[in-house]
PDB file of C-alpha atoms and ligand atoms in Angstrom:
ATOM      1  CA  UNK A   1       0.000   0.000   0.000  1.00 57.00           C
ATOM      2  CA  UNK A   2       1.414   3.393  -0.983  1.00 72.00           C
ATOM      3  CA  UNK A   3       1.724   6.057   1.704  1.00 92.00           C
ATOM      4  CA  UNK A   4       0.387   9.481   0.802  1.00 96.00           C
ATOM      5  CA  UNK A   5       1.942  12.723   2.035  1.00 97.00           C
ATOM      6  CA  UNK A   6       0.668  16.277   1.566  1.00 97.00           C
ATOM      7  CA  UNK A   7       2.589  19.303   0.348  1.00 97.00           C
ATOM      8  CA  UNK A   8       0.674  22.495   0.971  1.00 96.00           C
ATOM      9  CA  UNK A   9      -2.466  20.329   1.025  1.00 95.00           C
ATOM     10  CA  UNK A  10      -1.675  18.720  -2.344  1.00 97.00           C
ATOM     11  CA  UNK A  11      -1.180  14.934  -2.181  1.00 98.00           C
ATOM     12  CA  UNK A  12       1.926  13.074  -3.273  1.00 98.00           C
ATOM     13  CA  UNK A  13       2.547   9.350  -2.991  1.00 98.00           C
ATOM     14  CA  UNK A  14       5.637   8.082  -1.219  1.00 98.00           C
ATOM     15  CA  UNK A  15       6.739   5.340  -3.532  1.00 97.00           C
ATOM     16  CA  UNK A  16       9.504   4.031  -5.753  1.00 97.00           C
ATOM     17  CA  UNK A  17       9.824   3.690  -9.508  1.00 97.00           C
ATOM     18  CA  UNK A  18       9.464  -0.094  -9.081  1.00 97.00           C
ATOM     19  CA  UNK A  19       6.254   0.226  -7.052  1.00 97.00           C
ATOM     20  CA  UNK A  20       4.846   2.747  -9.527  1.00 97.00           C
ATOM     21  CA  UNK A  21       5.486   0.206 -12.286  1.00 97.00           C
ATOM     22  CA  UNK A  22       3.895  -2.506 -10.197  1.00 97.00           C
ATOM     23  CA  UNK A  23       0.772  -0.313  -9.884  1.00 97.00           C
ATOM     24  CA  UNK A  24       0.732  -0.057 -13.681  1.00 98.00           C
ATOM     25  CA  UNK A  25       0.979  -3.838 -14.101  1.00 97.00           C
ATOM     26  CA  UNK A  26      -1.813  -4.366 -11.570  1.00 97.00           C
ATOM     27  CA  UNK A  27      -4.055  -1.932 -13.375  1.00 97.00           C
ATOM     28  CA  UNK A  28      -3.564  -3.887 -16.621  1.00 96.00           C
ATOM     29  CA  UNK A  29      -4.256  -7.192 -14.872  1.00 97.00           C
ATOM     30  CA  UNK A  30      -7.324  -5.917 -13.005  1.00 97.00           C
ATOM     31  CA  UNK A  31      -8.574  -3.794 -15.933  1.00 97.00           C
ATOM     32  CA  UNK A  32      -8.811  -0.700 -13.745  1.00 98.00           C
ATOM     33  CA  UNK A  33      -7.969   2.856 -14.689  1.00 98.00           C
ATOM     34  CA  UNK A  34      -4.813   4.409 -13.310  1.00 98.00           C
ATOM     35  CA  UNK A  35      -4.260   8.141 -13.681  1.00 98.00           C
ATOM     36  CA  UNK A  36      -0.649   8.914 -12.861  1.00 98.00           C
ATOM     37  CA  UNK A  37       0.237  12.547 -12.114  1.00 98.00           C
ATOM     38  CA  UNK A  38       3.931  13.388 -12.326  1.00 98.00           C
ATOM     39  CA  UNK A  39       3.911  16.210  -9.806  1.00 98.00           C
ATOM     40  CA  UNK A  40       6.247  19.208  -9.906  1.00 95.00           C
ATOM     41  CA  UNK A  41       6.302  22.467  -7.886  1.00 95.00           C
ATOM     42  CA  UNK A  42       4.628  24.478 -10.663  1.00 94.00           C
ATOM     43  CA  UNK A  43       1.658  22.135 -10.500  1.00 96.00           C
ATOM     44  CA  UNK A  44       1.316  22.628  -6.739  1.00 96.00           C
ATOM     45  CA  UNK A  45       1.451  26.410  -7.172  1.00 95.00           C
ATOM     46  CA  UNK A  46      -1.208  26.137  -9.881  1.00 96.00           C
ATOM     47  CA  UNK A  47      -3.429  23.768  -7.867  1.00 97.00           C
ATOM     48  CA  UNK A  48      -3.425  26.158  -4.928  1.00 96.00           C
ATOM     49  CA  UNK A  49      -4.901  28.850  -7.185  1.00 96.00           C
ATOM     50  CA  UNK A  50      -7.178  26.596  -9.210  1.00 98.00           C
ATOM     51  CA  UNK A  51      -9.612  24.412  -7.260  1.00 98.00           C
ATOM     52  CA  UNK A  52     -10.621  22.415 -10.351  1.00 98.00           C
ATOM     53  CA  UNK A  53      -7.016  21.480 -10.959  1.00 98.00           C
ATOM     54  CA  UNK A  54      -6.542  20.536  -7.292  1.00 98.00           C
ATOM     55  CA  UNK A  55      -9.612  18.325  -7.636  1.00 98.00           C
ATOM     56  CA  UNK A  56      -8.169  16.592 -10.709  1.00 98.00           C
ATOM     57  CA  UNK A  57      -4.914  15.864  -8.844  1.00 98.00           C
ATOM     58  CA  UNK A  58      -6.852  14.618  -5.809  1.00 98.00           C
ATOM     59  CA  UNK A  59      -8.742  12.215  -8.043  1.00 98.00           C
ATOM     60  CA  UNK A  60      -5.613  10.656  -9.536  1.00 98.00           C
ATOM     61  CA  UNK A  61      -4.852   7.133  -8.362  1.00 98.00           C
ATOM     62  CA  UNK A  62      -1.099   7.705  -8.285  1.00 98.00           C
ATOM     63  CA  UNK A  63       0.797  10.967  -7.798  1.00 98.00           C
ATOM     64  CA  UNK A  64       4.549  10.625  -8.142  1.00 98.00           C
ATOM     65  CA  UNK A  65       7.270  13.087  -7.185  1.00 97.00           C
ATOM     66  CA  UNK A  66       8.700  14.502 -10.400  1.00 95.00           C
ATOM     67  CA  UNK A  67      10.960  17.519 -10.012  1.00 86.00           C
ATOM     68  CA  UNK A  68      13.670  18.024  -7.466  1.00 91.00           C
ATOM     69  CA  UNK A  69      11.579  20.743  -5.743  1.00 94.00           C
ATOM     70  CA  UNK A  70       9.083  18.078  -4.624  1.00 97.00           C
ATOM     71  CA  UNK A  71      11.914  15.929  -3.323  1.00 96.00           C
ATOM     72  CA  UNK A  72      13.279  18.875  -1.284  1.00 96.00           C
ATOM     73  CA  UNK A  73       9.824  19.810   0.053  1.00 97.00           C
ATOM     74  CA  UNK A  74       9.294  16.207   1.216  1.00 97.00           C
ATOM     75  CA  UNK A  75      12.765  16.121   2.761  1.00 97.00           C
ATOM     76  CA  UNK A  76      11.794  19.198   4.803  1.00 96.00           C
ATOM     77  CA  UNK A  77       9.022  17.035   6.260  1.00 95.00           C
ATOM     78  CA  UNK A  78      11.519  14.303   7.054  1.00 96.00           C
ATOM     79  CA  UNK A  79      10.474  12.104   4.136  1.00 97.00           C
ATOM     80  CA  UNK A  80      13.078  10.622   1.802  1.00 97.00           C
ATOM     81  CA  UNK A  81      11.601  10.233  -1.651  1.00 97.00           C
ATOM     82  CA  UNK A  82      13.399   9.420  -4.889  1.00 94.00           C
ATOM     83  CA  UNK A  83      12.530  11.506  -7.922  1.00 94.00           C
ATOM     84  CA  UNK A  84      10.281   9.626 -10.342  1.00 96.00           C
ATOM     85  CA  UNK A  85      10.637  11.424 -13.657  1.00 93.00           C
ATOM     86  CA  UNK A  86       7.788  11.317 -16.167  1.00 94.00           C
ATOM     87  CA  UNK A  87      10.343  10.643 -18.926  1.00 95.00           C
ATOM     88  CA  UNK A  88      11.764   7.594 -17.113  1.00 95.00           C
ATOM     89  CA  UNK A  89       8.390   6.230 -16.069  1.00 97.00           C
ATOM     90  CA  UNK A  90       6.805   6.564 -19.479  1.00 97.00           C
ATOM     91  CA  UNK A  91       9.827   5.006 -21.193  1.00 97.00           C
ATOM     92  CA  UNK A  92       9.359   1.947 -18.980  1.00 98.00           C
ATOM     93  CA  UNK A  93       5.642   1.880 -19.795  1.00 98.00           C
ATOM     94  CA  UNK A  94       6.441   1.932 -23.510  1.00 98.00           C
ATOM     95  CA  UNK A  95       8.802  -1.030 -22.997  1.00 98.00           C
ATOM     96  CA  UNK A  96       6.044  -2.822 -21.081  1.00 98.00           C
ATOM     97  CA  UNK A  97       3.640  -2.210 -24.003  1.00 98.00           C
ATOM     98  CA  UNK A  98       6.138  -3.692 -26.456  1.00 98.00           C
ATOM     99  CA  UNK A  99       6.871  -6.698 -24.258  1.00 97.00           C
ATOM    100  CA  UNK A 100       3.286  -7.518 -23.287  1.00 97.00           C
ATOM    101  CA  UNK A 101       1.648  -6.407 -26.535  1.00 97.00           C
ATOM    102  CA  UNK A 102      -0.464  -3.730 -24.858  1.00 98.00           C
ATOM    103  CA  UNK A 103      -2.409  -1.163 -26.868  1.00 98.00           C
ATOM    104  CA  UNK A 104      -0.590   2.187 -26.700  1.00 98.00           C
ATOM    105  CA  UNK A 105      -2.037   5.630 -27.447  1.00 98.00           C
ATOM    106  CA  UNK A 106       0.019   8.809 -27.759  1.00 98.00           C
ATOM    107  CA  UNK A 107      -1.312  12.354 -27.743  1.00 98.00           C
ATOM    108  CA  UNK A 108       0.647  15.585 -27.761  1.00 98.00           C
ATOM    109  CA  UNK A 109       3.588  17.614 -29.061  1.00 98.00           C
ATOM    110  CA  UNK A 110       4.008  19.101 -32.525  1.00 98.00           C
ATOM    111  CA  UNK A 111       3.125  17.063 -35.595  1.00 98.00           C
ATOM    112  CA  UNK A 112       6.788  16.576 -36.642  1.00 98.00           C
ATOM    113  CA  UNK A 113       7.600  15.363 -33.123  1.00 98.00           C
ATOM    114  CA  UNK A 114       4.766  12.845 -32.784  1.00 98.00           C
ATOM    115  CA  UNK A 115       5.237  11.439 -36.278  1.00 98.00           C
ATOM    116  CA  UNK A 116       8.950  10.944 -35.813  1.00 98.00           C
ATOM    117  CA  UNK A 117       8.308   9.443 -32.376  1.00 98.00           C
ATOM    118  CA  UNK A 118       5.913   6.884 -33.886  1.00 98.00           C
ATOM    119  CA  UNK A 119       8.520   5.966 -36.523  1.00 98.00           C
ATOM    120  CA  UNK A 120      11.233   5.724 -33.891  1.00 98.00           C
ATOM    121  CA  UNK A 121       9.155   3.476 -31.633  1.00 98.00           C
ATOM    122  CA  UNK A 122       8.203   1.225 -34.548  1.00 98.00           C
ATOM    123  CA  UNK A 123      11.813   0.742 -35.500  1.00 98.00           C
ATOM    124  CA  UNK A 124      12.968   0.220 -31.914  1.00 97.00           C
ATOM    125  CA  UNK A 125      10.077  -2.127 -31.035  1.00 98.00           C
ATOM    126  CA  UNK A 126       8.863  -3.779 -34.279  1.00 96.00           C
ATOM    127  CA  UNK A 127       5.877  -5.371 -32.492  1.00 94.00           C
ATOM    128  CA  UNK A 128       4.654  -2.228 -30.772  1.00 98.00           C
ATOM    129  CA  UNK A 129       0.901  -1.847 -30.991  1.00 98.00           C
ATOM    130  CA  UNK A 130       0.241   1.896 -31.374  1.00 98.00           C
ATOM    131  CA  UNK A 131      -3.525   2.181 -31.663  1.00 98.00           C
ATOM    132  CA  UNK A 132      -3.693   5.986 -31.664  1.00 98.00           C
ATOM    133  CA  UNK A 133      -1.271   8.863 -32.238  1.00 98.00           C
ATOM    134  CA  UNK A 134      -2.089  12.526 -32.707  1.00 98.00           C
ATOM    135  CA  UNK A 135      -0.309  15.850 -32.250  1.00 98.00           C
ATOM    136  CA  UNK A 136      -1.283  18.095 -29.354  1.00 98.00           C
ATOM    137  CA  UNK A 137      -2.639  20.987 -31.380  1.00 98.00           C
ATOM    138  CA  UNK A 138      -6.354  20.445 -31.985  1.00 98.00           C
ATOM    139  CA  UNK A 139      -9.569  22.390 -31.403  1.00 97.00           C
ATOM    140  CA  UNK A 140     -12.159  19.679 -31.005  1.00 98.00           C
ATOM    141  CA  UNK A 141     -11.480  17.889 -27.716  1.00 98.00           C
ATOM    142  CA  UNK A 142     -14.626  15.749 -27.967  1.00 98.00           C
ATOM    143  CA  UNK A 143     -13.568  14.351 -31.338  1.00 98.00           C
ATOM    144  CA  UNK A 144     -10.132  13.353 -30.009  1.00 98.00           C
ATOM    145  CA  UNK A 145     -11.630  11.925 -26.800  1.00 98.00           C
ATOM    146  CA  UNK A 146     -13.970   9.735 -28.839  1.00 98.00           C
ATOM    147  CA  UNK A 147     -11.213   8.570 -31.156  1.00 98.00           C
ATOM    148  CA  UNK A 148      -9.146   7.512 -28.161  1.00 98.00           C
ATOM    149  CA  UNK A 149     -12.150   5.816 -26.580  1.00 98.00           C
ATOM    150  CA  UNK A 150     -12.699   3.801 -29.764  1.00 98.00           C
ATOM    151  CA  UNK A 151      -9.025   2.815 -29.874  1.00 98.00           C
ATOM    152  CA  UNK A 152      -9.415   1.404 -26.310  1.00 98.00           C
ATOM    153  CA  UNK A 153      -5.780   1.861 -25.246  1.00 98.00           C
ATOM    154  CA  UNK A 154      -4.304   0.122 -22.211  1.00 98.00           C
ATOM    155  CA  UNK A 155      -1.592   2.758 -21.903  1.00 98.00           C
ATOM    156  CA  UNK A 156      -2.193   6.410 -22.786  1.00 98.00           C
ATOM    157  CA  UNK A 157       0.642   8.935 -22.711  1.00 98.00           C
ATOM    158  CA  UNK A 158      -0.553  12.518 -22.842  1.00 98.00           C
ATOM    159  CA  UNK A 159       2.014  15.217 -23.644  1.00 98.00           C
ATOM    160  CA  UNK A 160      -0.058  18.399 -23.752  1.00 98.00           C
ATOM    161  CA  UNK A 161       1.779  20.192 -20.939  1.00 97.00           C
ATOM    162  CA  UNK A 162       0.266  20.840 -17.523  1.00 97.00           C
ATOM    163  CA  UNK A 163      -2.547  21.455 -16.582  1.00 98.00           C
ATOM    164  CA  UNK A 164      -4.051  20.722 -20.011  1.00 98.00           C
ATOM    165  CA  UNK A 165      -2.959  17.071 -19.978  1.00 98.00           C
ATOM    166  CA  UNK A 166      -4.357  16.420 -16.484  1.00 98.00           C
ATOM    167  CA  UNK A 167      -7.752  17.943 -17.362  1.00 98.00           C
ATOM    168  CA  UNK A 168      -7.833  15.936 -20.590  1.00 98.00           C
ATOM    169  CA  UNK A 169      -7.061  12.671 -18.754  1.00 98.00           C
ATOM    170  CA  UNK A 170      -9.707  13.503 -16.143  1.00 98.00           C
ATOM    171  CA  UNK A 171     -12.349  13.600 -18.898  1.00 98.00           C
ATOM    172  CA  UNK A 172     -10.998  10.552 -20.701  1.00 98.00           C
ATOM    173  CA  UNK A 173     -10.986   8.481 -17.535  1.00 98.00           C
ATOM    174  CA  UNK A 174     -14.784   8.463 -17.550  1.00 97.00           C
ATOM    175  CA  UNK A 175     -14.763   6.976 -21.044  1.00 98.00           C
ATOM    176  CA  UNK A 176     -12.200   4.182 -20.645  1.00 97.00           C
ATOM    177  CA  UNK A 177     -11.738   1.052 -18.623  1.00 95.00           C
ATOM    178  CA  UNK A 178      -8.442  -0.579 -17.789  1.00 97.00           C
ATOM    179  CA  UNK A 179      -6.106   2.162 -18.954  1.00 98.00           C
ATOM    180  CA  UNK A 180      -2.930   3.645 -17.472  1.00 98.00           C
ATOM    181  CA  UNK A 181      -3.009   7.371 -18.234  1.00 98.00           C
ATOM    182  CA  UNK A 182       0.031   9.531 -17.656  1.00 98.00           C
ATOM    183  CA  UNK A 183       0.593  13.238 -18.243  1.00 98.00           C
ATOM    184  CA  UNK A 184       4.151  13.350 -19.528  1.00 98.00           C
ATOM    185  CA  UNK A 185       4.790  17.047 -20.323  1.00 96.00           C
ATOM    186  CA  UNK A 186       7.637  17.520 -22.782  1.00 95.00           C
ATOM    187  CA  UNK A 187       8.674  13.830 -22.836  1.00 96.00           C
ATOM    188  CA  UNK A 188       7.781  13.252 -26.511  1.00 98.00           C
ATOM    189  CA  UNK A 189      10.201  16.015 -27.529  1.00 97.00           C
ATOM    190  CA  UNK A 190      12.897  14.148 -25.581  1.00 95.00           C
ATOM    191  CA  UNK A 191      11.966  10.663 -26.913  1.00 96.00           C
ATOM    192  CA  UNK A 192      11.879  11.874 -30.502  1.00 97.00           C
ATOM    193  CA  UNK A 193      15.260  13.556 -30.072  1.00 96.00           C
ATOM    194  CA  UNK A 194      14.026  17.147 -30.565  1.00 95.00           C
ATOM    195  CA  UNK A 195      15.068  18.167 -27.037  1.00 92.00           C
ATOM    196  CA  UNK A 196      18.197  16.789 -25.414  1.00 91.00           C
ATOM    197  CA  UNK A 197      17.926  15.566 -21.853  1.00 91.00           C
ATOM    198  CA  UNK A 198      20.451  16.856 -19.321  1.00 92.00           C
ATOM    199  CA  UNK A 199      23.616  14.739 -19.025  1.00 94.00           C
ATOM    200  CA  UNK A 200      23.391  12.079 -16.288  1.00 93.00           C
ATOM    201  CA  UNK A 201      25.630  13.991 -13.905  1.00 94.00           C
ATOM    202  CA  UNK A 202      23.233  17.005 -13.987  1.00 93.00           C
ATOM    203  CA  UNK A 203      20.320  14.626 -13.396  1.00 90.00           C
ATOM    204  CA  UNK A 204      22.119  12.962 -10.483  1.00 89.00           C
ATOM    205  CA  UNK A 205      22.875  16.342  -8.903  1.00 90.00           C
ATOM    206  CA  UNK A 206      19.205  17.300  -9.199  1.00 89.00           C
ATOM    207  CA  UNK A 207      20.042  20.067 -11.648  1.00 92.00           C
ATOM    208  CA  UNK A 208      18.061  18.929 -14.675  1.00 90.00           C
ATOM    209  CA  UNK A 209      15.793  21.981 -14.279  1.00 89.00           C
ATOM    210  CA  UNK A 210      18.847  24.297 -14.500  1.00 92.00           C
ATOM    211  CA  UNK A 211      20.059  22.543 -17.653  1.00 94.00           C
ATOM    212  CA  UNK A 212      16.618  23.026 -19.223  1.00 91.00           C
ATOM    213  CA  UNK A 213      16.598  26.724 -18.307  1.00 92.00           C
ATOM    214  CA  UNK A 214      20.044  27.189 -19.863  1.00 92.00           C
ATOM    215  CA  UNK A 215      18.933  25.386 -23.043  1.00 90.00           C
ATOM    216  CA  UNK A 216      15.525  27.091 -23.188  1.00 90.00           C
ATOM    217  CA  UNK A 217      15.879  30.477 -21.418  1.00 93.00           C
ATOM    218  CA  UNK A 218      12.146  31.161 -21.941  1.00 91.00           C
ATOM    219  CA  UNK A 219      11.554  28.560 -19.204  1.00 88.00           C
ATOM    220  CA  UNK A 220      13.084  30.976 -16.675  1.00 89.00           C
ATOM    221  CA  UNK A 221       9.781  32.833 -16.354  1.00 88.00           C
ATOM    222  CA  UNK A 222       8.049  29.557 -15.475  1.00 84.00           C
ATOM    223  CA  UNK A 223      10.292  28.742 -12.543  1.00 85.00           C
ATOM    224  CA  UNK A 224      11.108  32.233 -11.300  1.00 86.00           C
ATOM    225  CA  UNK A 225       9.846  33.467  -8.902  1.00 87.00           C
ATOM    226  CA  UNK A 226       7.457  30.502  -8.465  1.00 86.00           C
ATOM    227  CA  UNK A 227      10.127  27.917  -7.513  1.00 90.00           C
ATOM    228  CA  UNK A 228      11.802  29.987  -4.754  1.00 92.00           C
ATOM    229  CA  UNK A 229       8.323  30.944  -3.448  1.00 93.00           C
ATOM    230  CA  UNK A 230       7.329  27.261  -3.472  1.00 94.00           C
ATOM    231  CA  UNK A 231      10.430  26.321  -1.501  1.00 94.00           C
ATOM    232  CA  UNK A 232       9.827  29.142   0.993  1.00 94.00           C
ATOM    233  CA  UNK A 233       6.204  28.038   1.449  1.00 94.00           C
ATOM    234  CA  UNK A 234       7.384  24.452   1.843  1.00 95.00           C
ATOM    235  CA  UNK A 235       9.598  25.533   4.751  1.00 94.00           C
ATOM    236  CA  UNK A 236       6.632  27.300   6.389  1.00 92.00           C
ATOM    237  CA  UNK A 237       4.471  24.217   5.718  1.00 90.00           C
ATOM    238  CA  UNK A 238       7.013  21.875   7.318  1.00 89.00           C
ATOM    239  CA  UNK A 239       7.373  24.073  10.419  1.00 87.00           C
ATOM    240  CA  UNK A 240       3.571  24.113  10.881  1.00 77.00           C
ATOM    241  CA  UNK A 241       3.381  20.315  11.107  1.00 62.00           C
TER     242      UNK A 241
HETATM  243  N1  LIG B   1       1.854  20.966 -26.172  1.00 64.74           N
HETATM  244  C1  LIG B   1       0.833  20.420 -26.926  1.00 64.74           C
HETATM  245  N2  LIG B   1      -0.298  21.123 -27.084  1.00 64.74           N
HETATM  246  C2  LIG B   1      -0.496  22.345 -26.535  1.00 64.74           C
HETATM  247  C3  LIG B   1       0.546  22.880 -25.730  1.00 64.74           C
HETATM  248  C4  LIG B   1       1.713  22.164 -25.572  1.00 64.74           C
HETATM  249  O1  LIG B   1       0.956  19.310 -27.429  1.00 64.74           O
HETATM  250  O2  LIG B   1      -1.544  22.944 -26.732  1.00 64.74           O
HETATM  251  C5  LIG B   1       3.077  20.169 -26.003  1.00 64.74           C
HETATM  252  C6  LIG B   1       4.353  20.856 -26.405  1.00 64.74           C
HETATM  253  O3  LIG B   1       4.540  20.713 -27.804  1.00 64.74           O
HETATM  254  C7  LIG B   1       5.365  20.094 -25.587  1.00 64.74           C
HETATM  255  C8  LIG B   1       4.585  19.707 -24.331  1.00 64.74           C
HETATM  256  O4  LIG B   1       3.218  19.914 -24.629  1.00 64.74           O
HETATM  257  O5  LIG B   1       5.740  18.918 -26.272  1.00 64.74           O
HETATM  258  C9  LIG B   1       4.854  20.562 -23.101  1.00 64.74           C
HETATM  259  O6  LIG B   1       6.157  20.609 -22.868  1.00 64.74           O
HETATM  260  P1  LIG B   1       6.756  21.363 -21.611  1.00 64.74           P
HETATM  261  O7  LIG B   1       8.210  21.326 -21.786  1.00 64.74           O
HETATM  262  O8  LIG B   1       6.088  22.680 -21.424  1.00 64.74           O
HETATM  263  O9  LIG B   1       6.267  20.433 -20.424  1.00 64.74           O
HETATM  264  P2  LIG B   1       6.976  20.060 -19.086  1.00 64.74           P
HETATM  265  O10 LIG B   1       7.872  18.913 -19.389  1.00 64.74           O
HETATM  266  O11 LIG B   1       7.685  21.266 -18.576  1.00 64.74           O
HETATM  267  O12 LIG B   1       5.803  19.674 -18.242  1.00 64.74           O
END
């Protein structure tokens, strides 16, 4: 059983990458839905301002600690939690799809990214069963939701960015049965080779966010001042408990 902690009233599950994968396998076996949120500090800041978004996160079956900020905030509460990156988790889910012949659906990123990702996956895993793939730039949500419903995926990776992907999954969840649904942010850009991931040493030092800011300076506005404020509020939160 996974333990659940709260950061500024937003839940996060204390778990490991292995246990998160085990949850995914169980959901396939039991034909139950599993919405996995890969939580980062920006999402907590957003959920505190947006009740609907907080509700979507609260309804997710599994909320994993993505982002080093979450790891630090948990540490302040005396909880040691490894970082479970959306990129790593979804890569393992893709491998599981290939191995167990599960139906995979992919939604998100630019057209050139998603089409080259599909080609890449097909060449890496010749047996992969991709039942749906579409870019993330569309107007008619209902049409896409219905297409995914008809494809009946067992694994659905949604790369629309947050909070769009979480709201989309929340709606889709009502329409599917037995599907693992994960919001994976910019992972498709990484998988397809359009964005380079930070070298391992940066990842190990918990500095992947800094690498991304250096590579894409426009990201600075997204983390500043919200990240330092989040960390400050996390200190206050941990003192209160
Ligand atoms: N995106 C999309 N549709 C949109 C907005 C964004 O498919 O309407 C995609 C975008 O192309 C990118 C991903 O969502 O691939 C978001 O990436 P970002 O780096 O912002 O996400 P993060 O990893 O920071 O959560």
